[in-house]
Amino acid sequence: MPLTLAALWLLSHTLAAVHAGSTLIVQVGILGNSYSPDQILALRGDTVQFFFFSVSNHSVVQTTFENPCVPLKGGFNSGMFGSPTVDLLVPVWDLIITNDREPIWFYCEGSIPRSHCAEGMVGVINLPAASSSMFSAFTAAAKAVKGTPSPVPSITLTGVGAFATAPPRGTRLSSATLSSSPITTPTAPSVAPPTLPTPASHNSNHVSAITGSVCGTIGGVLALLCVFTWHRRRSRRKSRVIFSMLDISGSLYKGTHSAGGYNIGEVDGDGDIGRISPMKLGRTVHHPIPPTIPQPAYEYHGKSTGQNTASLPAPASAWL
């Protein structure tokens, strides 16, 4: 039983640690007031990195489907950040997913020259697969909002279903990822977008990795169960042989006496091989032999010759 519990514990913990966590990239403002991509598929433990490429300041603020463009109470907020054209440092914000079963809605609270959220700068993490039209409805509701709340300057790291460990940090990109042409319009990107994994390929990689890990884990658990079953049967067999040497009355089984020994391993009447044939122990009573006590001899002399004629035990009176 302890081995079975250990195997189940190993299976549960292995399945929980199968997914080590991947990094997904979202480009903020690289195509104007928008997120690219605006729909992300992430698993629990994944990190969604937001790169603020635009010269204009943007943010990532958690909201709800029912009230787009309104901050969610207790939700995360990256704060307003942008990327100057004269500097290669790009603000990057890491958002770690803790709940991949519920959608995580977010928007930009920028308002210059007008509301970014009302222009459709919204996004979602883990949109339900059966609700493909849900994001379109969310975007339409955001564009219909009148009077976006003013940006909140404070940064909130904790959120619902996700959290950040630090504010956005400046990351220096390599020259290979930058565009040589300067920015010309607010909607034109100042840098060339890096090669990013698509949500579909990301999802397929997770499926293959999880499938392989689960199969390996199940195989290991089955091997442990086989070893446990074999060990248990072997222990029972040994116990049966040991306890069969005693009958219910406590008598010891002995083999058939033959040539000074016992024939062990014979086939008994029940057909069991290797079982010891029973024979009751008999009790032998040993009577003690009294020790031999030396007795002095009493000599009789003849009257005529004076020689010894007989040597007899002394009478009882001689010992007194």
Coordinates of C-alpha atoms in Angstrom, one line a residue:
M1 CA 0.0 0.0 0.0
P2 CA 2.7 2.6 0.8
L3 CA 4.3 1.9 -2.6
T4 CA 1.0 2.5 -4.3
L5 CA 0.5 5.8 -2.6
A6 CA 4.0 6.8 -3.5
A7 CA 3.3 6.0 -7.2
L8 CA 0.1 8.0 -7.2
W9 CA 2.0 10.9 -5.5
L10 CA 4.7 10.7 -8.1
L11 CA 2.1 10.7 -11.0
S12 CA 0.3 13.8 -9.7
H13 CA 3.4 15.8 -9.1
T14 CA 4.9 14.8 -12.4
L15 CA 1.8 15.9 -14.3
A16 CA 1.8 19.1 -12.4
A17 CA 5.5 19.7 -13.4
V18 CA 5.1 18.6 -17.0
H19 CA 4.7 22.1 -18.3
A20 CA 7.8 24.1 -17.5
G21 CA 6.5 27.4 -18.9
S22 CA 7.0 29.1 -22.2
T23 CA 7.4 32.8 -23.2
L24 CA 4.9 34.5 -25.5
I25 CA 5.6 37.9 -27.0
V26 CA 3.0 40.7 -27.6
Q27 CA 4.1 43.9 -29.4
V28 CA 2.4 47.0 -28.0
G29 CA 1.7 49.8 -30.4
I30 CA 3.9 48.5 -33.2
L31 CA 1.0 48.8 -35.6
G32 CA -0.6 51.9 -34.1
N33 CA -3.1 51.7 -31.2
S34 CA -3.2 47.9 -31.1
Y35 CA -1.7 44.8 -29.6
S36 CA 0.0 42.3 -32.0
P37 CA -1.3 39.7 -31.5
D38 CA -4.5 40.7 -29.6
Q39 CA -5.5 37.1 -28.8
I40 CA -3.0 34.9 -27.0
L41 CA -3.2 31.2 -25.9
A42 CA -1.2 30.6 -22.8
L43 CA -0.9 27.8 -20.3
R44 CA -0.5 28.0 -16.6
G45 CA 3.1 29.0 -15.8
D46 CA 3.6 30.7 -19.2
T47 CA 5.0 34.2 -19.4
V48 CA 3.5 36.8 -21.7
Q49 CA 6.0 39.5 -22.5
F50 CA 4.7 42.9 -23.7
F51 CA 7.2 44.9 -25.8
F52 CA 6.4 48.6 -25.9
F53 CA 7.7 49.5 -29.3
S54 CA 5.7 52.7 -30.0
V55 CA 6.8 56.2 -29.4
S56 CA 3.4 56.9 -27.9
N57 CA 2.8 55.7 -24.4
H58 CA 0.7 52.7 -24.0
S59 CA -0.3 50.4 -21.1
V60 CA -1.7 46.9 -20.3
V61 CA -4.6 47.2 -17.9
Q62 CA -6.9 44.3 -16.8
T63 CA -10.6 44.7 -17.4
T64 CA -13.8 42.7 -17.8
F65 CA -15.9 41.6 -20.8
E66 CA -18.9 43.3 -19.4
N67 CA -17.2 46.7 -18.8
P68 CA -14.4 47.2 -21.3
C69 CA -12.1 50.2 -20.9
V70 CA -12.8 50.2 -17.2
P71 CA -10.0 48.9 -14.8
L72 CA -10.9 45.7 -13.0
K73 CA -10.7 46.0 -9.3
G74 CA -7.7 44.0 -8.1
G75 CA -6.5 43.6 -11.7
F76 CA -3.0 44.3 -13.0
N77 CA -1.7 47.5 -14.6
S78 CA 1.6 47.9 -16.4
G79 CA 1.6 51.7 -16.3
M80 CA 2.2 54.0 -19.3
F81 CA 5.3 53.3 -21.3
G82 CA 6.8 54.0 -24.7
S83 CA 10.0 53.5 -26.7
P84 CA 12.0 56.6 -27.9
T85 CA 13.3 56.4 -31.4
V86 CA 16.8 57.5 -30.4
D87 CA 17.2 54.7 -27.9
L88 CA 17.4 51.0 -28.4
L89 CA 16.0 50.3 -25.0
V90 CA 12.5 48.9 -25.2
P91 CA 10.3 48.5 -22.1
V92 CA 9.4 44.9 -21.6
W93 CA 6.8 43.7 -19.1
D94 CA 6.5 40.1 -18.0
L95 CA 3.0 38.8 -17.0
I96 CA 2.9 35.3 -15.6
I97 CA -0.3 33.2 -16.1
T98 CA -1.7 31.5 -13.0
N99 CA -5.2 30.6 -14.3
D100 CA -5.6 29.3 -17.9
R101 CA -9.2 28.3 -17.6
E102 CA -10.7 31.8 -17.6
P103 CA -10.2 34.5 -20.2
I104 CA -8.0 37.5 -19.1
W105 CA -9.2 40.7 -20.8
F106 CA -7.0 43.8 -21.0
Y107 CA -6.9 47.2 -22.7
C108 CA -4.8 50.3 -23.1
E109 CA -5.8 53.3 -21.0
G110 CA -3.9 55.8 -23.2
S111 CA -5.9 58.9 -24.2
I112 CA -3.6 61.0 -26.5
P113 CA -4.8 62.2 -28.9
R114 CA -7.9 60.3 -28.1
S115 CA -9.0 57.1 -26.2
H116 CA -6.9 54.1 -27.3
C117 CA -9.5 51.7 -25.9
A118 CA -12.3 53.4 -27.8
E119 CA -10.2 52.9 -31.0
G120 CA -10.2 49.1 -30.3
M121 CA -6.9 48.7 -28.5
V122 CA -8.0 45.7 -26.5
G123 CA -6.8 42.1 -26.1
V124 CA -7.5 38.8 -24.4
I125 CA -5.6 35.8 -23.1
N126 CA -7.2 32.4 -23.4
L127 CA -10.4 33.2 -25.2
P128 CA -12.8 30.2 -25.0
A129 CA -12.5 28.1 -28.2
A130 CA -16.3 27.8 -28.4
S131 CA -16.7 31.6 -28.4
S132 CA -14.9 32.8 -31.5
S133 CA -17.3 35.7 -31.9
M134 CA -16.8 36.8 -28.2
F135 CA -13.7 38.9 -29.0
S136 CA -15.5 40.7 -31.8
A137 CA -18.3 41.6 -29.4
F138 CA -15.8 42.7 -26.8
T139 CA -14.0 45.0 -29.3
A140 CA -17.3 46.5 -30.5
A141 CA -18.3 47.2 -26.9
A142 CA -15.0 49.0 -26.3
K143 CA -15.4 51.2 -29.4
A144 CA -18.8 52.2 -28.2
V145 CA -17.5 53.4 -24.8
K146 CA -17.8 57.2 -24.3
G147 CA -15.5 58.9 -21.9
T148 CA -12.6 56.6 -21.0
P149 CA -11.4 57.0 -17.4
S150 CA -8.1 58.9 -17.0
P151 CA -5.0 56.8 -16.9
V152 CA -3.8 55.6 -13.5
P153 CA -0.1 56.4 -13.0
S154 CA 0.5 53.7 -10.4
I155 CA 1.7 50.2 -11.4
T156 CA -0.2 47.2 -10.1
L157 CA 1.7 43.9 -10.3
T158 CA -1.0 41.5 -9.0
G159 CA -4.0 40.6 -11.0
V160 CA -6.8 38.1 -11.4
G161 CA -5.4 34.9 -13.2
A162 CA -2.0 36.6 -13.8
F163 CA 0.6 38.6 -12.0
A164 CA 3.9 40.4 -12.7
T165 CA 7.1 40.3 -10.7
A166 CA 8.4 43.7 -11.5
P167 CA 7.6 46.9 -13.5
P168 CA 8.5 47.1 -17.2
R169 CA 12.3 47.0 -17.6
G170 CA 14.4 48.5 -20.4
T171 CA 15.7 45.8 -22.8
R172 CA 18.3 46.5 -25.4
L173 CA 17.4 44.9 -28.7
S174 CA 20.0 43.7 -31.2
S175 CA 20.5 45.7 -34.4
A176 CA 19.2 42.7 -36.4
T177 CA 15.7 43.3 -35.0
L178 CA 15.7 47.0 -35.7
S179 CA 14.6 48.8 -38.8
S180 CA 17.0 51.1 -40.5
S181 CA 14.2 53.4 -41.7
P182 CA 13.2 56.2 -39.3
I183 CA 9.6 56.5 -38.0
T184 CA 7.5 58.7 -40.3
T185 CA 3.9 58.5 -38.9
P186 CA 2.5 57.6 -35.5
T187 CA 1.1 54.4 -37.0
A188 CA 4.4 53.3 -38.5
P189 CA 6.7 51.1 -36.4
S190 CA 10.0 52.4 -35.4
V191 CA 11.5 48.9 -35.2
A192 CA 11.1 45.8 -37.3
P193 CA 9.0 43.2 -35.4
P194 CA 11.1 40.2 -34.3
T195 CA 10.1 36.6 -35.3
L196 CA 7.4 35.5 -32.9
P197 CA 5.8 32.2 -32.3
T198 CA 2.2 32.0 -33.4
P199 CA -0.4 30.8 -30.9
A200 CA -1.3 27.8 -33.0
S201 CA 2.3 26.5 -33.1
H202 CA 2.7 27.3 -29.4
N203 CA -0.4 25.3 -28.6
S204 CA 0.7 22.3 -30.8
N205 CA 4.1 22.3 -29.2
H206 CA 2.5 22.2 -25.7
V207 CA 0.2 19.3 -26.8
S208 CA 3.0 17.2 -28.1
A209 CA 5.2 17.9 -25.1
I210 CA 2.4 17.1 -22.6
T211 CA 1.4 14.0 -24.5
G212 CA 5.0 12.6 -24.5
S213 CA 5.5 13.5 -20.8
V214 CA 2.2 12.0 -19.7
C215 CA 2.9 8.7 -21.7
G216 CA 6.3 8.4 -20.1
T217 CA 4.9 9.1 -16.6
I218 CA 2.1 6.5 -17.0
G219 CA 4.6 4.0 -18.2
G220 CA 6.8 4.6 -15.1
V221 CA 3.8 4.3 -12.8
L222 CA 2.8 1.0 -14.4
A223 CA 6.3 -0.3 -14.0
L224 CA 6.2 0.6 -10.3
L225 CA 2.9 -1.1 -9.9
C226 CA 4.2 -4.3 -11.5
V227 CA 7.2 -4.4 -9.2
F228 CA 4.9 -3.8 -6.2
T229 CA 2.6 -6.6 -7.3
W230 CA 5.5 -9.0 -7.8
H231 CA 7.0 -8.1 -4.4
R232 CA 3.7 -8.6 -2.7
R233 CA 3.0 -12.0 -4.2
R234 CA 6.5 -13.1 -3.3
S235 CA 6.1 -12.0 0.3
R236 CA 2.7 -13.8 0.6
R237 CA 4.3 -17.0 -0.8
K238 CA 7.1 -16.9 1.8
S239 CA 4.6 -16.2 4.6
R240 CA 2.5 -19.2 3.5
V241 CA 5.5 -21.5 3.6
I242 CA 6.6 -20.3 7.0
F243 CA 3.2 -20.4 8.7
S244 CA 2.4 -23.8 7.1
M245 CA 5.1 -25.3 9.3
L246 CA 2.8 -24.8 12.2
D247 CA -0.6 -26.5 12.3
I248 CA -3.6 -25.0 14.2
S249 CA -2.6 -26.7 17.4
G250 CA 0.9 -25.4 17.3
S251 CA 2.6 -28.7 16.4
L252 CA 5.7 -28.6 14.3
Y253 CA 5.7 -30.3 10.9
K254 CA 8.6 -32.5 10.2
G255 CA 9.6 -34.5 7.2
T256 CA 9.6 -38.3 6.8
H257 CA 12.4 -39.8 8.7
S258 CA 14.8 -41.5 6.2
A259 CA 18.4 -42.3 6.6
G260 CA 19.0 -40.1 9.5
G261 CA 17.3 -37.1 8.0
Y262 CA 14.0 -35.8 6.7
N263 CA 12.7 -35.8 3.1
I264 CA 11.8 -32.1 2.5
G265 CA 10.3 -31.0 -0.8
E266 CA 8.0 -34.0 -1.3
V267 CA 4.6 -33.7 -3.0
D268 CA 2.0 -34.2 -0.3
G269 CA -1.6 -35.2 -0.7
D270 CA -2.8 -31.7 -1.6
G271 CA -0.5 -31.5 -4.6
D272 CA 1.7 -28.8 -3.1
I273 CA 5.3 -29.0 -4.2
G274 CA 8.0 -28.2 -1.6
R275 CA 5.7 -28.5 1.3
I276 CA 7.0 -30.3 4.4
S277 CA 5.2 -33.5 5.3
P278 CA 3.6 -33.4 8.8
M279 CA 4.6 -35.6 11.6
K280 CA 3.7 -35.0 15.3
L281 CA 6.5 -34.7 17.7
G282 CA 6.5 -37.4 20.4
R283 CA 7.7 -36.8 23.9
T284 CA 10.4 -39.1 25.2
V285 CA 10.6 -39.5 29.0
H286 CA 14.1 -40.0 30.2
H287 CA 14.3 -41.7 33.7
P288 CA 17.4 -40.8 35.6
I289 CA 19.8 -43.6 36.4
P290 CA 21.0 -43.5 40.1
P291 CA 24.7 -43.2 40.5
T292 CA 26.8 -46.3 41.4
I293 CA 28.0 -46.0 45.0
P294 CA 31.1 -48.1 45.8
Q295 CA 30.6 -50.5 48.7
P296 CA 33.4 -51.9 50.9
A297 CA 33.9 -55.6 50.9
Y298 CA 33.7 -57.6 54.1
E299 CA 36.2 -60.5 54.1
Y300 CA 35.5 -63.8 55.9
H301 CA 38.4 -65.9 57.1
G302 CA 38.4 -69.6 57.5
K303 CA 39.0 -70.9 60.9
S304 CA 41.2 -73.6 59.7
T305 CA 43.4 -72.0 57.1
G306 CA 43.1 -68.3 57.9
Q307 CA 42.7 -67.4 54.2
N308 CA 39.9 -65.4 52.6
T309 CA 37.2 -67.6 51.6
A310 CA 34.6 -65.0 50.3
S311 CA 34.3 -61.4 49.6
L312 CA 30.8 -60.1 50.1
P313 CA 29.2 -56.7 50.4
A314 CA 29.3 -55.5 53.9
P315 CA 26.0 -55.6 55.8
A316 CA 24.1 -52.5 56.2
S317 CA 25.3 -52.2 59.8
A318 CA 28.8 -51.7 58.5
W319 CA 27.9 -48.3 57.0
L320 CA 26.5 -47.0 60.2

